[in-house]
XYZ file of C-alpha atoms in Angstrom:
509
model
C -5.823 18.293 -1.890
C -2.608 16.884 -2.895
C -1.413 14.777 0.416
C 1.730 15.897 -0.357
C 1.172 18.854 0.842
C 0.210 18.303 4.173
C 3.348 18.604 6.102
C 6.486 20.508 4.617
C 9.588 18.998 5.303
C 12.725 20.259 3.804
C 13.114 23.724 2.020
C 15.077 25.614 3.663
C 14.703 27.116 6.717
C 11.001 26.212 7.004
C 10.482 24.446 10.324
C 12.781 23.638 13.114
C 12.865 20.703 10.580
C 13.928 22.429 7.993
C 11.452 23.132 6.243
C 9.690 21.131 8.031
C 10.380 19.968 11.014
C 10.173 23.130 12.749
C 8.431 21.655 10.215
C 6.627 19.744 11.539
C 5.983 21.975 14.351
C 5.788 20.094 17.923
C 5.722 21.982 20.276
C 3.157 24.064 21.914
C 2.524 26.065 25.664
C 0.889 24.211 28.211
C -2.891 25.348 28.672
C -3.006 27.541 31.724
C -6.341 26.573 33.858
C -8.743 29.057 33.483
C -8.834 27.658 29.406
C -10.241 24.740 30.242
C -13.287 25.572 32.144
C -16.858 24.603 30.560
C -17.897 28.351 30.615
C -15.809 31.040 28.464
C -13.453 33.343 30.587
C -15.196 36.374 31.046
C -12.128 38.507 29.533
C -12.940 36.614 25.746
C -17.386 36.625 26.703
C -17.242 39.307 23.457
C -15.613 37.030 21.430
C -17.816 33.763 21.624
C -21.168 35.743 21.948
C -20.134 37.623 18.764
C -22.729 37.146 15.511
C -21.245 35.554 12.265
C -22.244 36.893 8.796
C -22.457 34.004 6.224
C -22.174 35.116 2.999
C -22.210 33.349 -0.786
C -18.299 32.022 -0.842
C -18.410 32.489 -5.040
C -17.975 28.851 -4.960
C -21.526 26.438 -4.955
C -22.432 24.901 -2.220
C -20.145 26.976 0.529
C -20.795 29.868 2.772
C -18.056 32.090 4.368
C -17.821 34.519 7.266
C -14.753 36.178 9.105
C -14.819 35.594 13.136
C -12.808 37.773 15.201
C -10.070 36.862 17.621
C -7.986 38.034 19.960
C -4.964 39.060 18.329
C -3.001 38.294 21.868
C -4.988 36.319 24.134
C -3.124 37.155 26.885
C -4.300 40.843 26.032
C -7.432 40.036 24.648
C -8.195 43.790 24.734
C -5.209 44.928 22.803
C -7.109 44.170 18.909
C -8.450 41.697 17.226
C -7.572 39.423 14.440
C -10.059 38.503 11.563
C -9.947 34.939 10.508
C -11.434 33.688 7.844
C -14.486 31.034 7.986
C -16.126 28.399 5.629
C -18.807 25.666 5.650
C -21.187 23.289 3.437
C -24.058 22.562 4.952
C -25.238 18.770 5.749
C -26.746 17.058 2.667
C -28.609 14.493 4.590
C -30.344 11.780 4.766
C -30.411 11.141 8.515
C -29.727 13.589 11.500
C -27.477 16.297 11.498
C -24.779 14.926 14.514
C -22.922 18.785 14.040
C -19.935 20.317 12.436
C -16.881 18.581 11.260
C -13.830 20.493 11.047
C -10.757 19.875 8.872
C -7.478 20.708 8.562
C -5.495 19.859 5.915
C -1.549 20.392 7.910
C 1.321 22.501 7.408
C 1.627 24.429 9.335
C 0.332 27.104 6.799
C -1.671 24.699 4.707
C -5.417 26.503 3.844
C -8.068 24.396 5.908
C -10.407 26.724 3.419
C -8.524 25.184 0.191
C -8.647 22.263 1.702
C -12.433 21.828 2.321
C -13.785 23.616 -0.820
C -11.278 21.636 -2.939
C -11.428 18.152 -1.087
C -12.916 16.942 2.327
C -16.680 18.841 1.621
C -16.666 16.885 -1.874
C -14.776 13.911 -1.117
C -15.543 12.569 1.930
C -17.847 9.470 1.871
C -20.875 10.639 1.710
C -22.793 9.396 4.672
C -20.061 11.378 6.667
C -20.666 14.761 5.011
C -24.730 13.578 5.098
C -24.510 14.276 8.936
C -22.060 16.835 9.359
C -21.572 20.185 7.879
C -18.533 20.537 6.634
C -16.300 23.626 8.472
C -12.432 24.920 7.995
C -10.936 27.979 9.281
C -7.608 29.001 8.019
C -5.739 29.357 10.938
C -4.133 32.795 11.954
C -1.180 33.807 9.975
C -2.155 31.615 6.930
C -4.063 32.199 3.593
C -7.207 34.178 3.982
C -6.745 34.690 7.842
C -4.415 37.681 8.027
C -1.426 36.064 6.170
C 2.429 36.286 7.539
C 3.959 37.316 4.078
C 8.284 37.028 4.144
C 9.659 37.438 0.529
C 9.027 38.678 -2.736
C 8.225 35.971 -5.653
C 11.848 36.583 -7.002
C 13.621 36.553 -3.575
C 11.683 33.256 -2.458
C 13.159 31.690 -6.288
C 16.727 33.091 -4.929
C 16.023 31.253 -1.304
C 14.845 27.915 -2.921
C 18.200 27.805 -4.685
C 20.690 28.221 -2.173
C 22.642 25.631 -1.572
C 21.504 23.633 1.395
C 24.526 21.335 1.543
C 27.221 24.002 2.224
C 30.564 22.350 1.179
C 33.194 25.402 2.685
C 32.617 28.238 4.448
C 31.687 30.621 2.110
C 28.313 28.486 1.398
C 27.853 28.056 4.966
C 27.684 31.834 4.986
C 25.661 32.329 2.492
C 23.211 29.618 3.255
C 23.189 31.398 7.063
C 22.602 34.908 5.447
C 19.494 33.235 3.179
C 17.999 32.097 6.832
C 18.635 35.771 8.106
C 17.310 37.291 4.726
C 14.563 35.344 5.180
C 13.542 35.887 8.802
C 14.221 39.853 8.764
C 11.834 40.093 5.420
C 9.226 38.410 7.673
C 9.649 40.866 10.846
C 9.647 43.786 8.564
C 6.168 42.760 6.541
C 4.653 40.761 9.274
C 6.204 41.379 12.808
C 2.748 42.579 14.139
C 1.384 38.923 14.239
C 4.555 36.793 14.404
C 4.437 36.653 18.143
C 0.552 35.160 18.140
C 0.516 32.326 15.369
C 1.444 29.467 17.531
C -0.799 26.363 17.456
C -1.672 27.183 21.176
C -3.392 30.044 19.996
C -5.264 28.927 16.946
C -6.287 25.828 19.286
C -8.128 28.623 21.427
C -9.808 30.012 18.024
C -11.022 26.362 17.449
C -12.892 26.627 20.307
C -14.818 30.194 19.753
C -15.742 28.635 16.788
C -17.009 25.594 17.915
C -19.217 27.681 20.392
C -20.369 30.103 17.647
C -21.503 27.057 15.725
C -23.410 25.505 18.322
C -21.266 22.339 18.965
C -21.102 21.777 22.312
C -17.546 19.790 21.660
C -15.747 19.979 18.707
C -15.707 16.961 15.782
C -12.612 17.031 14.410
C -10.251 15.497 10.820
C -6.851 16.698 10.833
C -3.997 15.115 8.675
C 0.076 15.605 10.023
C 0.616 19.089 11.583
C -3.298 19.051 11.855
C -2.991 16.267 14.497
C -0.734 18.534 16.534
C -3.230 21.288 16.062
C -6.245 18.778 17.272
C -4.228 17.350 20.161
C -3.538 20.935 21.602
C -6.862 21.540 21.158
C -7.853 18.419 23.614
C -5.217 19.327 26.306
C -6.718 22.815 26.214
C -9.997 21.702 26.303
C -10.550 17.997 26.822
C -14.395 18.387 28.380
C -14.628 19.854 24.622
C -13.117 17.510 22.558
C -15.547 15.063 20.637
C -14.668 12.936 17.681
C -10.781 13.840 16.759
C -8.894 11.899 13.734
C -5.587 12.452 14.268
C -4.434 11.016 10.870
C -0.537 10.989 10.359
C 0.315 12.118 13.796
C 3.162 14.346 15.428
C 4.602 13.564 18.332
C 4.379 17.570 20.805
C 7.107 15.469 23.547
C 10.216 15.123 20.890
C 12.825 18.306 21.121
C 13.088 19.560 17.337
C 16.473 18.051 16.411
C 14.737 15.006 17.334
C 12.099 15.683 14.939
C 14.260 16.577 12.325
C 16.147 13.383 12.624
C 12.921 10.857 13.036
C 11.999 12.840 9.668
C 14.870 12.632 8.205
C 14.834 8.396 8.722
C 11.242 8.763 7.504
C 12.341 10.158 3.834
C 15.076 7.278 3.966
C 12.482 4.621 4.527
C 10.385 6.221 1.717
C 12.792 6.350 -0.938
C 14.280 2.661 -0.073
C 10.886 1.942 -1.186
C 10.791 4.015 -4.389
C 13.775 2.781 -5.002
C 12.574 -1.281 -4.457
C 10.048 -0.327 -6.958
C 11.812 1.841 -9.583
C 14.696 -0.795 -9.749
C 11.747 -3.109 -10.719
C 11.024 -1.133 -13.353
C 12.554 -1.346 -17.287
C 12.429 2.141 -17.117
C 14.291 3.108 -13.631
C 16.429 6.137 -14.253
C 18.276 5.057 -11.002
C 19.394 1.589 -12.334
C 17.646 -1.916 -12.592
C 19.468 -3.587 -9.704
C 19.271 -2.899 -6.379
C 18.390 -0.252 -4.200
C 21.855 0.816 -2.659
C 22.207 1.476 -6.352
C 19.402 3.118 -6.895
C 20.343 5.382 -3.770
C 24.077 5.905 -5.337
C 23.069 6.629 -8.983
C 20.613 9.441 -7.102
C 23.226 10.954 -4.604
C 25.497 10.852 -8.084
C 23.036 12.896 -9.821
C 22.810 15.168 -6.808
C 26.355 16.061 -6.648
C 26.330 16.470 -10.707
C 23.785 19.287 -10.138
C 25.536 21.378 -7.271
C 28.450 21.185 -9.665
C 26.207 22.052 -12.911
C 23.191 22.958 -12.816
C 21.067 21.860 -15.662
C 18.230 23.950 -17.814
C 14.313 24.029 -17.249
C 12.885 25.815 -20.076
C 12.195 28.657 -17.184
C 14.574 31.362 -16.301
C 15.829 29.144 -13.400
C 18.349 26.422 -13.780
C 17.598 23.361 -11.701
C 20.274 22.686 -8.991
C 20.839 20.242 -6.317
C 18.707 22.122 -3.942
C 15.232 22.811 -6.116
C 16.094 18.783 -7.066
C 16.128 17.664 -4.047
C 12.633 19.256 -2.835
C 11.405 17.406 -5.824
C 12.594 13.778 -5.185
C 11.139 14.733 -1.483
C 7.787 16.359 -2.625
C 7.195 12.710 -4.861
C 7.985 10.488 -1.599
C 4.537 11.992 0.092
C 2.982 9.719 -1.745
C 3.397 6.550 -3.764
C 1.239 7.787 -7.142
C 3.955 10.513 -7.604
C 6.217 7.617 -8.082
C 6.056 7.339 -12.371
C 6.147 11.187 -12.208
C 9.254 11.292 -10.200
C 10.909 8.482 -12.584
C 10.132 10.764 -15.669
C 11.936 13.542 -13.926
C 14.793 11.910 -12.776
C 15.365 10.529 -16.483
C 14.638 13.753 -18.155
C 17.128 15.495 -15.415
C 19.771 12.590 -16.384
C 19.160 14.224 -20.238
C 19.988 17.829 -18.727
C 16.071 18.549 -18.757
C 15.515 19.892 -15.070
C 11.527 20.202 -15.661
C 10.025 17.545 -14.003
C 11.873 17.729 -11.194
C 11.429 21.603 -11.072
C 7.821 21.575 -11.582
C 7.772 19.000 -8.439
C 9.253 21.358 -6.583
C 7.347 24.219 -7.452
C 3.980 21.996 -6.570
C 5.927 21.762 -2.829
C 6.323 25.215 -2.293
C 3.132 26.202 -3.747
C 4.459 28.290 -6.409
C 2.148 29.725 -9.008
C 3.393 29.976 -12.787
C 3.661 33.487 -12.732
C 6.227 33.367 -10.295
C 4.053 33.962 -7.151
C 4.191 31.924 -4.012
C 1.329 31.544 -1.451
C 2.000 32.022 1.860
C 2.322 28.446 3.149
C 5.953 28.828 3.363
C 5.688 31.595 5.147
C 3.961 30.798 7.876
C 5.321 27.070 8.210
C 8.205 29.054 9.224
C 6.393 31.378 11.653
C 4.352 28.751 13.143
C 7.515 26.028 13.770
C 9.507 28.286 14.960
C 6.788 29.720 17.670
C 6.150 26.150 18.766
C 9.420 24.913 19.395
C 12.594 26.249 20.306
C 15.175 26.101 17.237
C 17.128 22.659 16.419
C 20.726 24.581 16.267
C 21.625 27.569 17.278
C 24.665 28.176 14.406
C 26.439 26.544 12.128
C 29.111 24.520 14.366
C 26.164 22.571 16.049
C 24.780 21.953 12.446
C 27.777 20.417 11.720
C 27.864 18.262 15.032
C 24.797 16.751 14.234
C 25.548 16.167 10.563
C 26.827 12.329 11.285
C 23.633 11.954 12.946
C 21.504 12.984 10.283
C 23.864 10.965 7.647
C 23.358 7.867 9.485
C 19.261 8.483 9.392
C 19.296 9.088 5.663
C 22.480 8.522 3.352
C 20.730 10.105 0.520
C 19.191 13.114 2.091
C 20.472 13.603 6.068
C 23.335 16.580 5.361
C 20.109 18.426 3.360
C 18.103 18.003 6.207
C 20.331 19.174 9.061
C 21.459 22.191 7.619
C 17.671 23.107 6.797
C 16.943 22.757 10.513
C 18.721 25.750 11.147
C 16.700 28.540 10.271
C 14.548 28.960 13.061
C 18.101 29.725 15.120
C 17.464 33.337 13.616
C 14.099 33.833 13.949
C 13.238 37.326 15.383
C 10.446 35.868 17.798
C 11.155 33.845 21.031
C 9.389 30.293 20.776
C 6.822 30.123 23.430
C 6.458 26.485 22.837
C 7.922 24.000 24.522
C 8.198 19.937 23.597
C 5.913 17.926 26.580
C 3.440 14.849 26.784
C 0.020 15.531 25.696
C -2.421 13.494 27.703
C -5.765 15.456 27.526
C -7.223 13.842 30.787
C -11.097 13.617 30.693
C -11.342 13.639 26.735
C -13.784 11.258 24.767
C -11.808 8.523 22.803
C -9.390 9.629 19.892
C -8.552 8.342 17.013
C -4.861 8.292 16.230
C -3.943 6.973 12.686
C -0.601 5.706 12.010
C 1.051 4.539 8.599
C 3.788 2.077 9.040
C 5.956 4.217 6.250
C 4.863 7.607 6.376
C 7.725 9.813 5.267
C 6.741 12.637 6.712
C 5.303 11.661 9.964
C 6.902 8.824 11.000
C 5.043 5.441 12.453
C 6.103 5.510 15.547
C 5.118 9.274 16.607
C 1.411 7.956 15.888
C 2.200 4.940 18.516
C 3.678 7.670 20.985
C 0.531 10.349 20.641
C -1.690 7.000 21.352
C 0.232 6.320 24.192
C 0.365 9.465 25.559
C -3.347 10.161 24.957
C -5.127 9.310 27.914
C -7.919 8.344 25.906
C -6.065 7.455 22.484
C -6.622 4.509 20.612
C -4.096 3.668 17.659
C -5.299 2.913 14.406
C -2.251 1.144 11.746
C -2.621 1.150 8.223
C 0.461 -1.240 6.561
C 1.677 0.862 3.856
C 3.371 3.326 2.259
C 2.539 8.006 1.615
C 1.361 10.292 4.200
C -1.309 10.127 6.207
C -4.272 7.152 5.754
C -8.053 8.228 5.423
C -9.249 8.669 2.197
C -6.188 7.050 0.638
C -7.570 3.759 -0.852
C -8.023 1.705 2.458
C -11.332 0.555 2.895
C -10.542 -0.865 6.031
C -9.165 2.121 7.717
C -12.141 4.185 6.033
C -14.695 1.890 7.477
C -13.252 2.306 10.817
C -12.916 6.247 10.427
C -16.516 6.341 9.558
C -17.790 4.506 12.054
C -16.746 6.436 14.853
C -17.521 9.817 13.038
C -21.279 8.805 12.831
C -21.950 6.854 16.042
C -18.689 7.776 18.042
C -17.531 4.258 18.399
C -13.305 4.192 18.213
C -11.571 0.502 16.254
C -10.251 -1.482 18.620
C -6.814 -0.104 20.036
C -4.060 -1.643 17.882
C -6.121 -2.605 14.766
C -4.279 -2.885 11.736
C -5.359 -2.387 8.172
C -3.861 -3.189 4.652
């Protein structure tokens, strides 16, 4: 799966974080005692002795089931909620250690996509040799019961609103896109919007590590999926086995915090798009340096929310859809000669590359349909923490802040951290150190120039961790394993099939 998809960062209103930071999500209730007992409570006994069905998936190789969950686990006896389960059996040679489950981030990302399309094909092979391969889309996303918000044509209206409100009457009208977009969510999916948090799909984790047998879970998960696995540790920690936390979150940052660490992270990213375009005969944004390179784009931005340019679709390409495509490329550095085409075809008044960039971030389909990841980024962010802002006047407060984080995209990002200030559920999240006393060793993986999660959130998770152990890789995208390292692979591996952590601190190139 494309890594840029992992974490969402900036549409608007998705995540406390704008699209992402709620977006990132962070936040999460602390486990109450009687989760982390060895035995299952006797209130949920139904729901981890209950028998799966595997069935033929339609794809080769896979087999799927739907497990049931307590829709409220505080009312476990108030309905159920059907998630949706997949696997690929261990190829061997040598002995099956268990199951390995994956999750790809998000919030909303499909764990299912994500393992059918990627990790149960592209892992290295002694890896999925010894482990069958499992992903459960969370609740709320994909195949598990998904929170739906907007119509195909309202979600193209919402991607086009202007996220950098110049007067009043944008700042009203980006506010009433927020509102749109939360009441549209309440009236097609208020049933579940109150049980989506990452507390709760943390607790299906576990039934499903005890109707597969594990007796702890094995665990991959990439940005928001690090969250997910180091809830699932302070819930359970006597359950907790081999956890990758690859491109991690910090849960004790407040979400404006987030928002702004993420904000510097996109910075950082393009200053080094921009030391490479400029290197380039063909750099749309100049061949000099990269405070050019940053001007010439800012220039192009402001050109846009003037005049918006054509696509060849029935939408025009703005500054908003343009700037969710310069920060969909930054994910990761092979987007980089695609983003330079765009940029110089959007200098010509041809907004398709960038449009089609964004389009790849928010998942939309060319038929106009959108899957639900955006949906339930914003469900799931704004559960988990409570909002950034709660109007416009502390939006603009914070907008020197966010300026000073990231010339080139900080104003974008601070207004996009608003929506979650009108979401119609209370967060039941709040931010807090995650130390999972008692857990085996974790793997934390941190790159020095993530974008999306930045460096220094993996050192903090590692730190907090009572048993962490902090894994570097020097370089630039989201996220490390998998990505071309064989230094962090090795290490990766090497745990996964004999449980032996790196070293605390090593680095990697």
């Amino acid at each position: 799966m494309d890594t840029r998809r992992l974490l969402r960062t900036f549409a608007i209103g998705i995540g406390t974080a704008g699209l992402l930071i709620s977006g990132c999500s962070g936040g999460g209730s602390s486990p109450s005692a009687s989760a982390t007992g060895t035995a299952a409570p006797e209130e949920l006994s139904s729901y981890y002795t209950q028998k799966l069905s595997w069935r033929d998936c339609g794809v080769e190789g896979f087999e799927c089931t739907t497990m049931k969950a307590p829709r409220d686990y505080e009312k476990p006896d108030d309905g159920d909620i059907g998630l949706a389960v997949s696997r690929k059996k261990a190829t061997g040679p040598g002995e099956r250690i268990g199951s390995l489950l994956v999750n790809p981030g998000g919030p909303g990302g499909s764990a299912i996509g994500y393992l059918q399309g990627y990790a149960a094909l592209g892992y290295p092979a002694p890896v999925r040799a010894r482990y069958d391969m499992v992903a459960i889309d969370p609740r709320g996303v994909a195949r598990s019961e998904p929170v739906e918000c907007l119509t195909g044509k309202e979600m193209d209206t919402y991607t086009q609103v202007d996220q950098t409100p110049d007067d009043e009457a944008e700042v009203q009208e980006l506010k009433g896109a927020f509102e749109k977009f939360a009441a549209g969510c309440e009236k097609r999916s208020g049933e579940i919007l109150p049980y989506v948090s990452t507390v709760d799909t943390a607790r299906d984790m576990d039934i499903l590590r005890g109707l597969l047998g594990d007796e702890k879970l094995h665990y991959v998960g990439a940005s928001y999926g690090t969250f997910l696995g180091a809830t699932y540790a302070e819930l359970f920690p006597d359950r907790a086995g081999r956890l990758v936390l690859d491109g991690a979150m910090d849960p004790s940052l407040k979400a404006i915090d987030m928002n702004r660490d993420q904000t510097a992270g996109f910075e950082g990213a393009f200053q080094s798009f921009a030391a490479d375009c400029v290197k380039q005969p063909d750099c749309p944004l100049g061949t000099t340096t990269t405070a050019d390179a940053a001007t010439a784009l800012k220039q192009l931005f402001a050109d846009l929310d003037a005049k918006p340019i054509p696509t060849g679709d029935d939408r025009e390409l703005g500054e908003s859809l343009a700037t969710t495509g310069v920060i969909a490329a930054m994910y990761d550095e092979a987007a980089w000669p695609q983003l330079r085409e765009a940029l110089e075809g959007a200098q010509r008044s041809d907004g398709s590359g960038l449009l089609s960039l964004a389009d790849s971030y928010y998942e939309r389909e060319p038929d106009g349909r959108y899957a639900n990841l955006m949906f339930a980024n914003a469900a799931v962010n704004c559960l988990d923490l409570p909002p950034a802002f709660d109007g416009p006047d502390a939006v603009e407060k914070a907008v020197p802040g966010f300026e000073k984080a990231s010339p080139v995209f900080g104003r974008g990002f601070a207004w996009a951290s608003l929506n979650c200030a009108y979401w119609p559920t209370k967060a039941t999240g709040t931010p807090h150190r995650t130390e999972a006393k008692g857990a085996d060793p974790i793997v934390v993986v941190g790159t020095t120039r993530d974008p999306a999660t930045p460096y220094k959130w993996s050192e903090s998770l590692a730190a907090q961790l009572s048993s962490g152990t902090l894994l570097t890789y020097d370089g630039d995208g989201h996220t490390a394993y998998g990505r071309g390292s064989d230094c962090i692979d090795t290490a990766i591996n090497t745990y996964l099939l004999d449980g032996t952590p790196p070293t605390d601190g090593k680095k990697c190139t």
